[in-house]
Short mmCIF file of C-alpha atoms in Angstrom, two decimals:
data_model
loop_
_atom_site.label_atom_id
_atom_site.label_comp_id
_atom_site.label_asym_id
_atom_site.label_seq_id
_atom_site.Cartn_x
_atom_site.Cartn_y
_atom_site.Cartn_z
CA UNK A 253 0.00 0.00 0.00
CA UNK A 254 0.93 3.42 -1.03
CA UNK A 255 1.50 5.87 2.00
CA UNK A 256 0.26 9.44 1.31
CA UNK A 257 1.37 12.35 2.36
CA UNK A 258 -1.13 15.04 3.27
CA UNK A 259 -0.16 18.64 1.82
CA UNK A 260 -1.02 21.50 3.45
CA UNK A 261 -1.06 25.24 2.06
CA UNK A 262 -1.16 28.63 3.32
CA UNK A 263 -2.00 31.68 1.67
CA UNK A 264 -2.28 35.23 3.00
CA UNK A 265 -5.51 36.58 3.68
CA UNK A 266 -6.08 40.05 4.21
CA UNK A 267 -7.81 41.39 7.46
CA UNK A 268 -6.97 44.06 10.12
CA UNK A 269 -8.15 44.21 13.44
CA UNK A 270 -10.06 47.31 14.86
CA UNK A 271 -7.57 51.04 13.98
CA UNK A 272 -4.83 49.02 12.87
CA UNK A 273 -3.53 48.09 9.20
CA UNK A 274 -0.95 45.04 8.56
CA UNK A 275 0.16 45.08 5.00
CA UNK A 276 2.68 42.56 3.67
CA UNK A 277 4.75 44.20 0.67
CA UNK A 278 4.80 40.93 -1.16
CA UNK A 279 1.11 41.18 -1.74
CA UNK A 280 1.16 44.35 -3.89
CA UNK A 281 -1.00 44.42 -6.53
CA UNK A 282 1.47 46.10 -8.66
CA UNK A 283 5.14 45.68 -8.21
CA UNK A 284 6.71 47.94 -10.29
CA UNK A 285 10.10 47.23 -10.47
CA UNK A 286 10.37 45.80 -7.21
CA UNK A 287 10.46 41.59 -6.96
CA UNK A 288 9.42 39.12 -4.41
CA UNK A 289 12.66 37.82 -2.80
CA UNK A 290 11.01 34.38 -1.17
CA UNK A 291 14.50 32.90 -0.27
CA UNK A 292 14.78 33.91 3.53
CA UNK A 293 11.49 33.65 4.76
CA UNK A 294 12.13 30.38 6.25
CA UNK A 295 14.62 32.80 8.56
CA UNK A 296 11.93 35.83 8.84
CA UNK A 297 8.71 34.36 8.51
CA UNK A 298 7.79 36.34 5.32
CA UNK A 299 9.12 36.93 1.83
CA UNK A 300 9.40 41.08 0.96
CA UNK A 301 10.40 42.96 -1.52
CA UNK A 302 13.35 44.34 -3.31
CA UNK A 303 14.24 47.42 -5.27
CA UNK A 304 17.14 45.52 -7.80
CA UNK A 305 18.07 47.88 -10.04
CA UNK A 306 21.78 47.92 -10.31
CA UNK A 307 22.27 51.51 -9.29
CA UNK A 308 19.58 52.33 -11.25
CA UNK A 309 15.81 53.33 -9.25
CA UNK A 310 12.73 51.08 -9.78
CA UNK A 311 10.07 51.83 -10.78
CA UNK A 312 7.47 52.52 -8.25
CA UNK A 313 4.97 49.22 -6.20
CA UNK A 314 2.13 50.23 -4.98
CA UNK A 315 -1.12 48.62 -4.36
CA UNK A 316 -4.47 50.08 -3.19
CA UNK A 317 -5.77 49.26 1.02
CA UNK A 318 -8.68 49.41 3.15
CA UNK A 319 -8.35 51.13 6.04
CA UNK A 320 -10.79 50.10 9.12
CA UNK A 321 -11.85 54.04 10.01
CA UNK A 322 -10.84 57.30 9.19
CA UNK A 323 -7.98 58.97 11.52
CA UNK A 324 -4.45 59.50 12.66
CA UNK A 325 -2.79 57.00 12.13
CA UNK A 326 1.61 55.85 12.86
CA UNK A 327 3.36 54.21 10.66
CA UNK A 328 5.98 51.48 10.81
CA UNK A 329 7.99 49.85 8.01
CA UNK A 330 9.56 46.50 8.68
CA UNK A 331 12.75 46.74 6.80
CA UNK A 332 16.96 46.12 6.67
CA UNK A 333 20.07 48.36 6.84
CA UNK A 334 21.45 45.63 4.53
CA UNK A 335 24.95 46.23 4.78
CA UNK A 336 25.10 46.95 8.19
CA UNK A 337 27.09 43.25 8.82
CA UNK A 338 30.04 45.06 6.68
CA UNK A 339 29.52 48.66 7.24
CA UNK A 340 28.77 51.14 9.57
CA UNK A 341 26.06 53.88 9.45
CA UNK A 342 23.51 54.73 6.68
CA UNK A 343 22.69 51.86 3.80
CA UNK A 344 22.75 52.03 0.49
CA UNK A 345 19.12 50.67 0.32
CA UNK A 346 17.30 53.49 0.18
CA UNK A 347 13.48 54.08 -0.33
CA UNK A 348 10.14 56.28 0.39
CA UNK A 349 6.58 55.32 1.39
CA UNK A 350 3.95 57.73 0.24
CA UNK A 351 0.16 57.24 1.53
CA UNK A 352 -2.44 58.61 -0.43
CA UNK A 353 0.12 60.63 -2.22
CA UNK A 354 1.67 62.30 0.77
CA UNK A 355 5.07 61.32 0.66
CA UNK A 356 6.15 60.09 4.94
CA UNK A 357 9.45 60.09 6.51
CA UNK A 358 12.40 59.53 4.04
CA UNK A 359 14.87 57.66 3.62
CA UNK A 360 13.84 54.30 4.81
CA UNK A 361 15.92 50.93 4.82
CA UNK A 362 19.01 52.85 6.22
CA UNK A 363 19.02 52.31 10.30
CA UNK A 364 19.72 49.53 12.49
CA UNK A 365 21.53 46.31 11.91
CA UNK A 366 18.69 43.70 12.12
CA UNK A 367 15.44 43.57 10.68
CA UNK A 368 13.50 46.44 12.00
CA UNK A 369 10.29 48.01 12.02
CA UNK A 370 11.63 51.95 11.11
CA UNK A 371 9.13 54.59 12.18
CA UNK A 372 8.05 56.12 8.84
CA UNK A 373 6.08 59.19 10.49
CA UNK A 374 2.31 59.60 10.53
CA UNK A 375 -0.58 60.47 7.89
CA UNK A 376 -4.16 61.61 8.09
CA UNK A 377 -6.62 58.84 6.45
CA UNK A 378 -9.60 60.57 4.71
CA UNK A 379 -10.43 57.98 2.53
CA UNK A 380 -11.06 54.89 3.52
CA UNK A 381 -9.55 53.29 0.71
CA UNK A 382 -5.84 54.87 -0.24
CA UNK A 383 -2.76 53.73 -2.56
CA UNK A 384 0.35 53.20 -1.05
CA UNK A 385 3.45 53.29 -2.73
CA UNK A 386 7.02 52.42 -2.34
CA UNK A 387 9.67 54.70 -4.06
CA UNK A 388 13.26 53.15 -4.81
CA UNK A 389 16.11 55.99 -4.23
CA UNK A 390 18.90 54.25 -5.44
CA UNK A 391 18.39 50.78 -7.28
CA UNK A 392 20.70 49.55 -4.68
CA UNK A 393 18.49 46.49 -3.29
CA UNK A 394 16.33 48.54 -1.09
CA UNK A 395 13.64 45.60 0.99
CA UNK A 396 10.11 46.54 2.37
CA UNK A 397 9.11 43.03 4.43
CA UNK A 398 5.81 45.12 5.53
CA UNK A 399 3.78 48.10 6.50
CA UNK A 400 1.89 48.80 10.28
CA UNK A 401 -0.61 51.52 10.00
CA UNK A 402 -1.79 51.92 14.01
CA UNK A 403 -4.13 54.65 15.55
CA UNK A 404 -2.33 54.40 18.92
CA UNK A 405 0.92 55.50 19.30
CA UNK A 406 4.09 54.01 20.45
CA UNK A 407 2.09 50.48 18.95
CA UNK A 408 5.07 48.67 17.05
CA UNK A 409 4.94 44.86 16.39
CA UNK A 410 7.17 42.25 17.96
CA UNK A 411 10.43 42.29 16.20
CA UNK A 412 11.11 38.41 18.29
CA UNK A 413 10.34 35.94 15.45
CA UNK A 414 7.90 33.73 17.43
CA UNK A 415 6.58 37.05 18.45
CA UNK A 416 6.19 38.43 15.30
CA UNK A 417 5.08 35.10 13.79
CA UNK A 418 1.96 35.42 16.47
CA UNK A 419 1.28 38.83 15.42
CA UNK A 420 1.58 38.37 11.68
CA UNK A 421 -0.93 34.95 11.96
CA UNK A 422 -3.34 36.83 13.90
CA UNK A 423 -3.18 40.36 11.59
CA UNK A 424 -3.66 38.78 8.56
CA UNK A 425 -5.97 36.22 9.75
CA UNK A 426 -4.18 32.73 9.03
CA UNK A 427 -6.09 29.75 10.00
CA UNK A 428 -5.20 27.74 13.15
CA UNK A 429 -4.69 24.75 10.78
CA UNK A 430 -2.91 24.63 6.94
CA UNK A 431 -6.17 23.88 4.53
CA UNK A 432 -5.90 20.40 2.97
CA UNK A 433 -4.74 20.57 -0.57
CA UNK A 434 -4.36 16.86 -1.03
CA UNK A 435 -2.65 13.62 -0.38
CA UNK A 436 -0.22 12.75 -2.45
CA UNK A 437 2.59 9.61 -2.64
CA UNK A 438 5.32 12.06 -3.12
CA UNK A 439 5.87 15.78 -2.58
CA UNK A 440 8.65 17.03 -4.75
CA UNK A 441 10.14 20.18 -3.34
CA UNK A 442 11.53 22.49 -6.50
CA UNK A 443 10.80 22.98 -9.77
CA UNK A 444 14.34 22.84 -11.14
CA UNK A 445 15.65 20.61 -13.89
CA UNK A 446 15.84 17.77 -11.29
CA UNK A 447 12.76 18.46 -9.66
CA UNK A 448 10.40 18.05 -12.53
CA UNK A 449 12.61 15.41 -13.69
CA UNK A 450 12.06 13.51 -10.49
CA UNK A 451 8.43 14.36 -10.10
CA UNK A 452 7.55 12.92 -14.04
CA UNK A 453 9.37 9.99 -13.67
CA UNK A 454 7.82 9.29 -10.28
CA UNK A 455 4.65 10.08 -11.81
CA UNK A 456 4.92 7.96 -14.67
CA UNK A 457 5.81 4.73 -12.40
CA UNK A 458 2.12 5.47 -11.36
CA UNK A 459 2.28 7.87 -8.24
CA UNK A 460 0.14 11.07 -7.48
CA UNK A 461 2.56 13.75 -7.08
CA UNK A 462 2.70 17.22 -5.95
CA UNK A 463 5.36 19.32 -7.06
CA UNK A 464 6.27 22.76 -5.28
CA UNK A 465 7.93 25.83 -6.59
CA UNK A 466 8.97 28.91 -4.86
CA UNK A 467 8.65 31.37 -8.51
CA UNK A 468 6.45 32.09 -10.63
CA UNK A 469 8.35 30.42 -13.24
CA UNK A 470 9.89 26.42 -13.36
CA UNK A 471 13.46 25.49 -14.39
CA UNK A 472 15.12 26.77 -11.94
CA UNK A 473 18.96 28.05 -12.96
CA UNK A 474 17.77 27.15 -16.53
CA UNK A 475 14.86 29.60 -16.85
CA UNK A 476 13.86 33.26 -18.12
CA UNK A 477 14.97 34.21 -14.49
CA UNK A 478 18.74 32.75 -14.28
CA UNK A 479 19.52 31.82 -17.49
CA UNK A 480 21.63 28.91 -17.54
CA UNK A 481 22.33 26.77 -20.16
CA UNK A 482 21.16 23.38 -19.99
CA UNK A 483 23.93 20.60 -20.59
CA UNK A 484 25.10 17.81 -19.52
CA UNK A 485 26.63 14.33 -20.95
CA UNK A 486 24.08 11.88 -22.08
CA UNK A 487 23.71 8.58 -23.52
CA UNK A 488 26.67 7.38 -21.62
CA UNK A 489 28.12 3.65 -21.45
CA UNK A 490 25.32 1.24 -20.56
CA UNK A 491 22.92 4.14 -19.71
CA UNK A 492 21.97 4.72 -23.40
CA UNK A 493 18.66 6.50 -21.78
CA UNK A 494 20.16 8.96 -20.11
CA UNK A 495 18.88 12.73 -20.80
CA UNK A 496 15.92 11.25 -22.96
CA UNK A 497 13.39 12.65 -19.99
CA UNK A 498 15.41 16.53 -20.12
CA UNK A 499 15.25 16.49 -24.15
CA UNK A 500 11.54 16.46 -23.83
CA UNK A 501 11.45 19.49 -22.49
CA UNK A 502 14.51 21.36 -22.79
CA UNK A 503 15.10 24.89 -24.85
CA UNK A 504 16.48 24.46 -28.56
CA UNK A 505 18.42 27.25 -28.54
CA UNK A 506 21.87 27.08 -25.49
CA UNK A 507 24.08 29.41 -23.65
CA UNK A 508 24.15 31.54 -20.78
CA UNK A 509 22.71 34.76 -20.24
CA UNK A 510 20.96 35.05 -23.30
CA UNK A 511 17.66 36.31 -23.69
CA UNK A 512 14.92 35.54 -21.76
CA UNK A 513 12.74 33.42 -24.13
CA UNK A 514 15.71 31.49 -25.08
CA UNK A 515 14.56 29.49 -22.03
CA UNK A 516 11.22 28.43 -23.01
CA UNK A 517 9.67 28.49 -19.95
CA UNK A 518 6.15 28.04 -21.41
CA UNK A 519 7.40 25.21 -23.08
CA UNK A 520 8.36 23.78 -19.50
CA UNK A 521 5.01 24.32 -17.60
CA UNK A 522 3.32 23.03 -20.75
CA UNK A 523 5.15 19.27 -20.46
CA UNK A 524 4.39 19.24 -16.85
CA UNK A 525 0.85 19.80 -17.51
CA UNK A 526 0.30 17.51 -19.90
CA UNK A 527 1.53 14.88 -16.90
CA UNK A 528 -1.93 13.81 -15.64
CA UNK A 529 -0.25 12.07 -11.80
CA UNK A 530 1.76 16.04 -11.46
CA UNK A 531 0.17 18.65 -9.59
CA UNK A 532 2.09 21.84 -9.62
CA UNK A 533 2.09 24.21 -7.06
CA UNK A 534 3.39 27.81 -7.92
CA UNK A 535 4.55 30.40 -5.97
CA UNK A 536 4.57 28.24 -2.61
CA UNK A 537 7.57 27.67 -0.57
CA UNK A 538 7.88 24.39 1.80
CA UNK A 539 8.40 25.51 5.38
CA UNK A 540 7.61 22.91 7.38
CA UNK A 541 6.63 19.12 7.78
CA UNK A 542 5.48 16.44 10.01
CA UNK A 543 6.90 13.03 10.58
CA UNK A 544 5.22 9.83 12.23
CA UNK A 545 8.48 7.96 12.94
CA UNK A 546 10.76 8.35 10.35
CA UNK A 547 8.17 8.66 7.69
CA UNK A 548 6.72 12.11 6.56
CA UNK A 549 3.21 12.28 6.88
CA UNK A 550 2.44 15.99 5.74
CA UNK A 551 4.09 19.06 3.88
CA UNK A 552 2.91 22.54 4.65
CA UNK A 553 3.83 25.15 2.08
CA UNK A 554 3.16 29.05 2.19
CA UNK A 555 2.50 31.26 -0.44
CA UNK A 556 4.90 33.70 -1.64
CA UNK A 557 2.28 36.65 -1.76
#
């Protein structure tokens, strides 16, 4: 008999408690030139976002909120002095938040040596529902995790990380329990070349599996967003098979850092669909699982937004 392992999922759901606003950056509705960095939120509990521009600004994220009441309100930005570990005083990072088009305390990202919630000043809310924006000041890797909107001053979230955690689950209204996605025989964890290589071949020996990526986009160091070429040697001595799975989906054209649709990332997500055992799970990142014994009995993955 087949054991299955049960696969849970988070995703971020949007609610506020009475006067106070808890906005996650990654959940913009429009990045701009910012991107979701998802890679550390094992470490902080949450992905954020980054202003990579090469010395060059970004262009502006922003999404639209819903405030609970009209007020006063202070506001905190959870973000890092991210060369602090090398260098003393201000960071390169440097960005603005603007609230309904009134531009707060500036810069931001420069302070502190840690993760920190910076106090970005304090705005009147007239309108219930209001765009807020991050500005990039320098296109050198700026990072918003999130945004705490508060009535009462002095209020600033936990900066402990089972503190925070708390907080953040109870702000943005996570269930007690992961939903059930499904059970599965196998849970492949990334959607590199070896991960969909090891979730269709498990597939096609007859399990049900689920296969989880952390992007938007599969391949891993061979897609649009990396851009490495795909090689390898093939065919070798007995193993006259060998590479026949990766040349079903592999790009035609090689090299590194070439353009983006060199990759063929469409071409990628298209094989794996056509895999009737592979469900694929985008934009979720693994953080966690449960063992009975030294057999895994569930995966619980978060979503990167």
């Amino acid at each position: 008999m087949k054991a299955l392992i049960t696969l849970l999922l988070l995703l971020s759901l949007g609610t506020v408690r009475a006067a106070d606003l808890f906005v996650e950056a990654e959940s913009f509705s429009n990045k701009g030139g910012w991107v979701v960095d998802q890679q550390f939120m094992d470490l902080m509990g949450s992905p954020y976002l980054l202003a990579h521009g090469m010395g060059e600004p970004v262009d502006d994220a922003y999404t639209e909120v819903t405030f609970p009441e009209k007020g006063e309100y202070y506001v905190y930005v959870r973000t890092y002095n991210w060369t602090s570990p090398w260098k003393k005083g201000e960071g390169p990072g440097k960005f603005s938040l603007s609230v309904g088009g009134k531009k707060l305390v500036s810069p931001l990202g420069t302070e502190g040596t840690a993760w920190m919630w910076q106090a970005a000043g304090k705005v009147s809310v007239k309108n219930l529902r209001t765009v807020v924006k991050l500005h990039d000041l320098t296109g050198f890797d700026g990072r918003c995790d999130a945004i705490y909107f508060t009535t009462e001053e002095g209020r600033i979230p936990p900066s402990d990380m089972k503190q925070l955690e708390a907080f953040r689950r109870k702000a943005l209204g996570f269930p007690d329990e992961a939903p059930l996605a499904g059970q599965y025989d196998l849970v492949v964890v990334g959607a590199g070349i070896a991960g969909m290589s090891a979730a269709v071949s498990a597939a096609r020996l007859g399990c049900k599996v689920a296969l989880i990526n952390d992007r938007p986009v599969i391949g891993g160091n061979n897609s649009s967003e990396i851009r490495v070429h795909l090689g390898g040697r093939i065919e070798e001595g007995v193993y006259k098979e060998l590479g026949g799975l990766q040349k079903e989906f592999g790009p035609e054209k090689g090299g590194n850092a070439q353009p983006a649709e060199n990759y063929e990332d469409q071409k990628k997500l298209d094989w794996l669909a056509n895999e009737k055992n592979v469900t694929l799970f985008l934009n979720y990142r693994a953080i966690g699982v449960t063992k009975d014994g030294n057999k895994i009995t569930s995966v619980t993955a978060r979503h990167i937004e």
